[in-house]
PDB file of C-alpha atoms and ligand atoms in Angstrom:
ATOM      1  CA  PRO S 386      71.357 -16.943  45.184  1.00 51.00           C
ATOM      2  CA  ARG S 387      72.161 -20.429  43.952  1.00 68.00           C
ATOM      3  CA  LEU S 388      75.301 -22.545  44.295  1.00 84.00           C
ATOM      4  CA  PRO S 389      77.911 -21.539  41.785  1.00 93.00           C
ATOM      5  CA  VAL S 390      78.195 -24.230  39.107  1.00 96.00           C
ATOM      6  CA  THR S 391      80.802 -24.033  36.369  1.00 97.00           C
ATOM      7  CA  VAL S 392      80.008 -26.299  33.456  1.00 98.00           C
ATOM      8  CA  PRO S 393      82.951 -27.481  31.356  1.00 98.00           C
ATOM      9  CA  MET S 394      82.005 -27.229  27.734  1.00 98.00           C
ATOM     10  CA  TRP S 395      83.221 -28.431  24.336  1.00 99.00           C
ATOM     11  CA  ALA S 396      81.882 -27.105  21.044  1.00 99.00           C
ATOM     12  CA  HIS S 397      81.983 -29.415  18.034  1.00 99.00           C
ATOM     13  CA  VAL S 398      81.650 -27.482  14.806  1.00 98.00           C
ATOM     14  CA  LEU S 399      80.497 -29.370  11.716  1.00 98.00           C
ATOM     15  CA  THR S 400      81.144 -27.779   8.355  1.00 98.00           C
ATOM     16  CA  ASP S 401      80.898 -28.706   4.688  1.00 98.00           C
ATOM     17  CA  GLY S 402      84.166 -26.870   4.093  1.00 97.00           C
ATOM     18  CA  ARG S 403      82.392 -23.624   3.263  1.00 98.00           C
ATOM     19  CA  LEU S 404      79.429 -23.100   5.614  1.00 98.00           C
ATOM     20  CA  GLY S 405      79.359 -23.473   9.389  1.00 98.00           C
ATOM     21  CA  ALA S 406      80.101 -21.631  12.618  1.00 98.00           C
ATOM     22  CA  SER S 407      83.301 -19.618  13.077  1.00 98.00           C
ATOM     23  CA  ASP S 408      85.270 -19.836  16.327  1.00 98.00           C
ATOM     24  CA  THR S 409      84.261 -16.207  16.946  1.00 98.00           C
ATOM     25  CA  ALA S 410      80.565 -17.071  16.690  1.00 98.00           C
ATOM     26  CA  VAL S 411      81.056 -20.009  19.079  1.00 98.00           C
ATOM     27  CA  ARG S 412      82.750 -17.682  21.580  1.00 98.00           C
ATOM     28  CA  SER S 413      79.871 -15.184  21.307  1.00 98.00           C
ATOM     29  CA  GLN S 414      77.453 -18.043  21.937  1.00 99.00           C
ATOM     30  CA  VAL S 415      79.300 -18.937  25.145  1.00 99.00           C
ATOM     31  CA  ALA S 416      79.299 -15.271  26.220  1.00 98.00           C
ATOM     32  CA  MET S 417      75.538 -15.164  25.568  1.00 98.00           C
ATOM     33  CA  LEU S 418      75.029 -18.322  27.650  1.00 98.00           C
ATOM     34  CA  ASN S 419      76.867 -16.723  30.542  1.00 98.00           C
ATOM     35  CA  ALA S 420      74.812 -13.534  30.224  1.00 98.00           C
ATOM     36  CA  ALA S 421      71.496 -15.421  30.050  1.00 98.00           C
ATOM     37  CA  TYR S 422      72.261 -17.879  32.863  1.00 98.00           C
ATOM     38  CA  GLY S 423      73.710 -15.027  34.906  1.00 98.00           C
ATOM     39  CA  GLY S 424      70.433 -13.102  34.763  1.00 98.00           C
ATOM     40  CA  GLU S 425      72.099 -10.198  32.955  1.00 98.00           C
ATOM     41  CA  LEU S 426      69.273  -9.994  30.408  1.00 98.00           C
ATOM     42  CA  GLY S 427      66.521 -10.094  33.075  1.00 97.00           C
ATOM     43  CA  GLY S 428      65.175 -12.799  35.370  1.00 96.00           C
ATOM     44  CA  ALA S 429      67.108 -14.949  37.807  1.00 97.00           C
ATOM     45  CA  ASP S 430      70.823 -15.529  38.143  1.00 97.00           C
ATOM     46  CA  THR S 431      70.806 -19.330  37.920  1.00 97.00           C
ATOM     47  CA  GLY S 432      74.285 -19.603  39.441  1.00 97.00           C
ATOM     48  CA  ILE S 433      75.322 -21.584  36.346  1.00 98.00           C
ATOM     49  CA  ARG S 434      78.259 -20.512  34.184  1.00 98.00           C
ATOM     50  CA  PHE S 435      79.988 -22.078  31.189  1.00 98.00           C
ATOM     51  CA  ARG S 436      83.711 -22.530  30.551  1.00 98.00           C
ATOM     52  CA  LEU S 437      84.677 -23.318  26.971  1.00 98.00           C
ATOM     53  CA  ASP S 438      87.498 -25.872  27.111  1.00 98.00           C
ATOM     54  CA  GLY S 439      87.865 -26.315  23.381  1.00 98.00           C
ATOM     55  CA  ILE S 440      86.427 -26.373  19.887  1.00 98.00           C
ATOM     56  CA  THR S 441      86.690 -29.293  17.473  1.00 98.00           C
ATOM     57  CA  ARG S 442      86.079 -28.872  13.734  1.00 98.00           C
ATOM     58  CA  THR S 443      84.951 -31.660  11.422  1.00 98.00           C
ATOM     59  CA  VAL S 444      84.618 -31.233   7.666  1.00 98.00           C
ATOM     60  CA  ASN S 445      81.883 -33.561   6.411  1.00 98.00           C
ATOM     61  CA  ALA S 446      79.108 -32.209   4.179  1.00 98.00           C
ATOM     62  CA  ALA S 447      76.666 -35.049   4.909  1.00 98.00           C
ATOM     63  CA  TRP S 448      77.089 -34.785   8.682  1.00 98.00           C
ATOM     64  CA  PHE S 449      76.833 -30.981   8.493  1.00 98.00           C
ATOM     65  CA  ARG S 450      73.584 -31.044   6.476  1.00 97.00           C
ATOM     66  CA  ASP S 451      71.894 -33.872   8.356  1.00 97.00           C
ATOM     67  CA  PRO S 452      73.183 -34.212  11.911  1.00 97.00           C
ATOM     68  CA  VAL S 453      70.036 -36.112  12.956  1.00 97.00           C
ATOM     69  CA  THR S 454      70.732 -38.994  10.556  1.00 96.00           C
ATOM     70  CA  PHE S 455      74.424 -38.964  11.439  1.00 97.00           C
ATOM     71  CA  GLU S 456      73.881 -38.447  15.158  1.00 97.00           C
ATOM     72  CA  ARG S 457      76.076 -41.349  16.332  1.00 97.00           C
ATOM     73  CA  SER S 458      78.817 -40.263  13.952  1.00 98.00           C
ATOM     74  CA  ILE S 459      78.909 -36.604  14.961  1.00 98.00           C
ATOM     75  CA  LYS S 460      78.779 -37.565  18.625  1.00 98.00           C
ATOM     76  CA  ARG S 461      81.963 -39.593  18.361  1.00 98.00           C
ATOM     77  CA  ALA S 462      83.623 -36.238  19.087  1.00 98.00           C
ATOM     78  CA  ARG S 463      82.059 -36.185  22.579  1.00 98.00           C
ATOM     79  CA  LYS S 464      84.348 -35.284  25.510  1.00 98.00           C
ATOM     80  CA  GLY S 465      84.077 -35.711  29.273  1.00 98.00           C
ATOM     81  CA  GLY S 466      81.369 -37.249  31.435  1.00 98.00           C
ATOM     82  CA  ALA S 467      77.855 -36.285  32.523  1.00 98.00           C
ATOM     83  CA  GLU S 468      79.121 -32.885  33.745  1.00 98.00           C
ATOM     84  CA  THR S 469      80.554 -31.849  30.380  1.00 98.00           C
ATOM     85  CA  LEU S 470      78.311 -29.978  27.989  1.00 98.00           C
ATOM     86  CA  ASN S 471      78.970 -31.062  24.413  1.00 98.00           C
ATOM     87  CA  LEU S 472      77.475 -28.567  21.961  1.00 99.00           C
ATOM     88  CA  TYR S 473      77.292 -29.718  18.333  1.00 98.00           C
ATOM     89  CA  VAL S 474      76.862 -26.918  15.828  1.00 98.00           C
ATOM     90  CA  ALA S 475      75.622 -28.052  12.423  1.00 98.00           C
ATOM     91  CA  GLN S 476      72.763 -27.245  10.032  1.00 98.00           C
ATOM     92  CA  LEU S 477      69.260 -28.299  10.999  1.00 96.00           C
ATOM     93  CA  GLY S 478      66.390 -26.527   9.254  1.00 79.00           C
ATOM     94  CA  GLU S 479      63.938 -23.759   9.950  1.00 69.00           C
ATOM     95  CA  LEU S 480      61.508 -26.070  11.766  1.00 79.00           C
ATOM     96  CA  VAL S 481      63.943 -27.610  14.221  1.00 91.00           C
ATOM     97  CA  LEU S 482      66.487 -25.082  15.420  1.00 96.00           C
ATOM     98  CA  GLY S 483      68.007 -27.417  17.948  1.00 98.00           C
ATOM     99  CA  TYR S 484      67.462 -30.337  20.277  1.00 98.00           C
ATOM    100  CA  SER S 485      68.939 -31.802  23.432  1.00 98.00           C
ATOM    101  CA  THR S 486      69.098 -34.892  25.609  1.00 98.00           C
ATOM    102  CA  TYR S 487      67.784 -34.774  29.195  1.00 98.00           C
ATOM    103  CA  PRO S 488      69.994 -35.283  32.263  1.00 98.00           C
ATOM    104  CA  TYR S 489      68.141 -38.387  33.484  1.00 96.00           C
ATOM    105  CA  LEU S 490      68.860 -40.109  30.142  1.00 95.00           C
ATOM    106  CA  TYR S 491      72.626 -39.845  30.542  1.00 96.00           C
ATOM    107  CA  ARG S 492      72.911 -43.253  32.183  1.00 95.00           C
ATOM    108  CA  SER S 493      70.956 -45.032  29.425  1.00 95.00           C
ATOM    109  CA  ASP S 494      73.166 -43.756  26.599  1.00 96.00           C
ATOM    110  CA  PRO S 495      76.028 -41.478  27.670  1.00 97.00           C
ATOM    111  CA  ARG S 496      77.430 -41.284  24.149  1.00 98.00           C
ATOM    112  CA  LEU S 497      74.349 -39.447  22.898  1.00 98.00           C
ATOM    113  CA  ASP S 498      74.383 -36.836  25.677  1.00 98.00           C
ATOM    114  CA  GLY S 499      74.544 -33.272  24.417  1.00 98.00           C
ATOM    115  CA  VAL S 500      72.943 -30.429  22.518  1.00 98.00           C
ATOM    116  CA  VAL S 501      72.697 -29.913  18.746  1.00 98.00           C
ATOM    117  CA  ILE S 502      71.953 -26.435  17.362  1.00 98.00           C
ATOM    118  CA  ASP S 503      71.821 -24.747  13.979  1.00 98.00           C
ATOM    119  CA  TRP S 504      74.931 -22.642  13.267  1.00 98.00           C
ATOM    120  CA  ARG S 505      72.746 -19.825  11.914  1.00 98.00           C
ATOM    121  CA  SER S 506      71.088 -19.427  15.372  1.00 98.00           C
ATOM    122  CA  LEU S 507      74.336 -18.259  16.984  1.00 98.00           C
ATOM    123  CA  PRO S 508      74.535 -14.536  17.912  1.00 98.00           C
ATOM    124  CA  GLY S 509      74.610 -12.518  14.691  1.00 98.00           C
ATOM    125  CA  GLY S 510      73.459 -15.544  12.669  1.00 98.00           C
ATOM    126  CA  SER S 511      71.281 -15.497   9.572  1.00 96.00           C
ATOM    127  CA  LEU S 512      68.031 -16.946  10.991  1.00 95.00           C
ATOM    128  CA  ARG S 513      66.014 -13.762  11.170  1.00 93.00           C
ATOM    129  CA  ASN S 514      64.005 -14.309  14.347  1.00 96.00           C
ATOM    130  CA  PHE S 515      66.470 -16.667  15.977  1.00 97.00           C
ATOM    131  CA  ASP S 516      69.746 -14.808  15.718  1.00 98.00           C
ATOM    132  CA  ARG S 517      70.687 -13.911  19.285  1.00 98.00           C
ATOM    133  CA  GLY S 518      71.895 -17.274  20.512  1.00 98.00           C
ATOM    134  CA  PHE S 519      68.794 -18.061  22.548  1.00 98.00           C
ATOM    135  CA  THR S 520      68.298 -21.381  20.761  1.00 98.00           C
ATOM    136  CA  GLY S 521      71.456 -22.487  22.559  1.00 98.00           C
ATOM    137  CA  VAL S 522      70.162 -21.008  25.835  1.00 98.00           C
ATOM    138  CA  HIS S 523      66.829 -22.865  25.389  1.00 98.00           C
ATOM    139  CA  GLU S 524      68.323 -26.230  24.410  1.00 98.00           C
ATOM    140  CA  ILE S 525      70.815 -26.131  27.269  1.00 99.00           C
ATOM    141  CA  GLY S 526      67.810 -25.505  29.548  1.00 98.00           C
ATOM    142  CA  HIS S 527      66.586 -28.950  28.382  1.00 98.00           C
ATOM    143  CA  TRP S 528      70.090 -30.359  28.999  1.00 98.00           C
ATOM    144  CA  PHE S 529      69.585 -29.203  32.604  1.00 98.00           C
ATOM    145  CA  GLY S 530      66.164 -30.879  32.763  1.00 98.00           C
ATOM    146  CA  LEU S 531      63.857 -27.922  32.101  1.00 98.00           C
ATOM    147  CA  LEU S 532      60.623 -28.542  30.186  1.00 98.00           C
ATOM    148  CA  HIS S 533      58.776 -26.084  27.962  1.00 98.00           C
ATOM    149  CA  THR S 534      56.639 -23.524  29.819  1.00 98.00           C
ATOM    150  CA  PHE S 535      53.652 -24.880  27.826  1.00 98.00           C
ATOM    151  CA  GLU S 536      54.244 -28.515  28.906  1.00 98.00           C
ATOM    152  CA  HIS S 537      50.851 -30.110  29.817  1.00 98.00           C
ATOM    153  CA  GLY S 538      49.074 -26.953  28.592  1.00 98.00           C
ATOM    154  CA  CYS S 539      46.967 -25.428  31.358  1.00 98.00           C
ATOM    155  CA  ALA S 540      46.942 -28.697  33.329  1.00 97.00           C
ATOM    156  CA  ALA S 541      49.056 -29.589  36.357  1.00 96.00           C
ATOM    157  CA  PRO S 542      51.910 -30.259  36.776  1.00 97.00           C
ATOM    158  CA  GLY S 543      52.725 -28.015  33.802  1.00 98.00           C
ATOM    159  CA  ASP S 544      56.488 -27.706  33.508  1.00 98.00           C
ATOM    160  CA  GLY S 545      57.040 -28.854  37.094  1.00 98.00           C
ATOM    161  CA  VAL S 546      58.186 -25.375  38.135  1.00 98.00           C
ATOM    162  CA  ASP S 547      55.931 -23.376  40.457  1.00 96.00           C
ATOM    163  CA  ASP S 548      56.769 -19.810  39.413  1.00 98.00           C
ATOM    164  CA  THR S 549      56.137 -20.100  35.653  1.00 98.00           C
ATOM    165  CA  ALA S 550      52.477 -19.461  34.806  1.00 98.00           C
ATOM    166  CA  PRO S 551      50.824 -22.372  32.954  1.00 98.00           C
ATOM    167  CA  GLU S 552      50.476 -21.888  29.227  1.00 98.00           C
ATOM    168  CA  GLY S 553      47.966 -23.528  26.893  1.00 98.00           C
ATOM    169  CA  GLN S 554      49.979 -23.136  23.696  1.00 97.00           C
ATOM    170  CA  PRO S 555      53.512 -22.158  22.744  1.00 98.00           C
ATOM    171  CA  THR S 556      54.054 -18.499  21.878  1.00 98.00           C
ATOM    172  CA  GLN S 557      54.869 -17.706  18.241  1.00 97.00           C
ATOM    173  CA  GLY S 558      56.592 -14.473  17.250  1.00 98.00           C
ATOM    174  CA  CYS S 559      56.617 -11.770  19.913  1.00 98.00           C
ATOM    175  CA  PRO S 560      53.130 -10.680  20.952  1.00 98.00           C
ATOM    176  CA  ALA S 561      52.729  -7.810  23.425  1.00 97.00           C
ATOM    177  CA  GLY S 562      50.809 -10.137  25.723  1.00 94.00           C
ATOM    178  CA  LYS S 563      48.931 -13.439  25.742  1.00 96.00           C
ATOM    179  CA  ASP S 564      46.878 -15.331  28.316  1.00 98.00           C
ATOM    180  CA  THR S 565      45.929 -18.888  27.396  1.00 98.00           C
ATOM    181  CA  CYS S 566      45.177 -20.181  30.922  1.00 98.00           C
ATOM    182  CA  VAL S 567      42.716 -17.755  32.466  1.00 94.00           C
ATOM    183  CA  GLY S 568      43.150 -16.951  36.130  1.00 94.00           C
ATOM    184  CA  ASP S 569      46.762 -18.115  36.273  1.00 94.00           C
ATOM    185  CA  GLY S 570      48.518 -14.929  35.270  1.00 96.00           C
ATOM    186  CA  PRO S 571      49.784 -13.921  31.825  1.00 98.00           C
ATOM    187  CA  ASP S 572      51.711 -16.416  29.673  1.00 98.00           C
ATOM    188  CA  PRO S 573      55.460 -16.426  30.375  1.00 98.00           C
ATOM    189  CA  LEU S 574      56.327 -15.420  26.828  1.00 98.00           C
ATOM    190  CA  HIS S 575      59.640 -13.810  27.791  1.00 98.00           C
ATOM    191  CA  ASN S 576      60.849 -17.072  29.264  1.00 98.00           C
ATOM    192  CA  PHE S 577      63.717 -18.873  27.519  1.00 98.00           C
ATOM    193  CA  MET S 578      61.699 -22.123  27.645  1.00 98.00           C
ATOM    194  CA  ASP S 579      58.791 -20.797  25.556  1.00 98.00           C
ATOM    195  CA  TYR S 580      58.864 -20.730  21.701  1.00 98.00           C
ATOM    196  CA  SER S 581      58.882 -16.936  21.221  1.00 98.00           C
ATOM    197  CA  ASP S 582      61.288 -15.209  18.837  1.00 98.00           C
ATOM    198  CA  ASP S 583      64.692 -14.370  20.271  1.00 98.00           C
ATOM    199  CA  ARG S 584      63.888 -10.652  20.595  1.00 98.00           C
ATOM    200  CA  CYS S 585      61.092 -11.613  23.004  1.00 98.00           C
ATOM    201  CA  MET S 586      63.179 -13.769  25.332  1.00 98.00           C
ATOM    202  CA  SER S 587      65.038 -12.568  28.409  1.00 98.00           C
ATOM    203  CA  GLU S 588      64.608 -14.750  31.463  1.00 98.00           C
ATOM    204  CA  PHE S 589      64.704 -17.864  33.570  1.00 98.00           C
ATOM    205  CA  THR S 590      62.736 -17.796  36.841  1.00 98.00           C
ATOM    206  CA  PRO S 591      64.117 -18.605  40.322  1.00 97.00           C
ATOM    207  CA  GLY S 592      62.069 -21.847  40.212  1.00 98.00           C
ATOM    208  CA  GLN S 593      63.726 -22.873  36.948  1.00 98.00           C
ATOM    209  CA  ALA S 594      67.134 -22.040  38.426  1.00 97.00           C
ATOM    210  CA  LEU S 595      66.322 -24.299  41.373  1.00 97.00           C
ATOM    211  CA  ARG S 596      65.211 -27.172  39.116  1.00 97.00           C
ATOM    212  CA  MET S 597      68.416 -26.872  37.065  1.00 98.00           C
ATOM    213  CA  GLN S 598      70.522 -26.889  40.233  1.00 97.00           C
ATOM    214  CA  GLU S 599      68.664 -29.963  41.526  1.00 96.00           C
ATOM    215  CA  MET S 600      69.087 -31.785  38.211  1.00 97.00           C
ATOM    216  CA  TRP S 601      72.772 -30.873  38.145  1.00 97.00           C
ATOM    217  CA  ALA S 602      73.260 -32.257  41.658  1.00 95.00           C
ATOM    218  CA  ALA S 603      71.280 -35.441  40.935  1.00 96.00           C
ATOM    219  CA  TYR S 604      72.573 -36.345  37.476  1.00 97.00           C
ATOM    220  CA  ARG S 605      75.570 -34.344  36.389  1.00 97.00           C
ATOM    221  CA  ALA S 606      77.729 -32.985  39.221  1.00 95.00           C
ATOM    222  CA  PRO S 607      81.082 -34.744  39.633  1.00 92.00           C
ATOM    223  CA  GLU S 608      81.283 -36.789  42.869  1.00 77.00           C
ATOM    224  CA  ALA S 609      83.556 -34.436  44.777  1.00 61.00           C
ATOM    225  CA  ASP S 610      81.681 -31.278  43.707  1.00 50.00           C
TER     226      ASP S 610
HETATM  227  N1  LIG B 690      61.982 -25.205  18.878  1.00 91.38           N
HETATM  228  C1  LIG B 690      63.187 -25.527  19.557  1.00 91.38           C
HETATM  229  C2  LIG B 690      62.915 -26.543  20.675  1.00 91.38           C
HETATM  230  O1  LIG B 690      61.835 -26.981  20.894  1.00 91.38           O
HETATM  231  C3  LIG B 690      63.945 -24.323  20.047  1.00 91.38           C
HETATM  232  C4  LIG B 690      63.217 -23.041  20.178  1.00 91.38           C
HETATM  233  C5  LIG B 690      64.177 -21.924  20.501  1.00 91.38           C
HETATM  234  N2  LIG B 690      63.545 -20.622  20.491  1.00 91.38           N
HETATM  235  C6  LIG B 690      64.203 -19.502  20.243  1.00 91.38           C
HETATM  236  N3  LIG B 690      63.583 -18.340  20.264  1.00 91.38           N
HETATM  237  N4  LIG B 690      65.467 -19.492  19.962  1.00 91.38           N
HETATM  238  O2  LIG B 690      63.784 -26.995  21.396  1.00 91.38           O
HETATM  239 ZN1   ZN B 691      62.570 -26.956  23.493  1.00 91.38          ZN
HETATM  240 CA1   CA B 692      47.246 -17.326  32.333  1.00 91.38          CA
END
């Protein structure tokens, strides 16, 4: 049982006037975050919950199609401080479904803090294997300081979490089982911080929950929290 943390959140929807996330899809994404971080799909209850404070919408075809190039521009919509999760929903590409900044980078450039995800990865979206909203769950794990389960391969310190088995390579698709670091237990391919397809993902571990709570306390929690 971890400390209850409620993360204020703003979603910033980019659109070209035709394509882009609906408010309904954004709300389903937030519901999926709360289910995943609450342990309702399996794994640990991280103690972390999300409260959507608002949605902004910006019509700009260039920003929508290439948020990486227009990063500083799209992030002008940012709200709040280190504790506020700003989720930008635009179009990325099949190779990069999303990306995030890390909590310890907030102080070096607060204006860039936040998570960018592809609108088609939201629950019910059109990316076939990435259509349950777990791209958002994964990227927000990075926002809380989690690393990939395959970080450092089979070598210590791995992902810096002691209850995720080390993993030599990222998982692709959804294999029944896989063991890339012999003697260390099976690969954690159901973990949200692996690269498996959404249908394969269901959990954070208690160790990951602890790391997220520690990162929150160190880098993001408001003073009086
Ligand atoms: N490849 C992306 C990253 O490294 C996200 C992967 C998300 N995986 C998923 N099944 N939705 O951050
Ligand atoms: Zn990642
Ligand atoms: Ca192993």
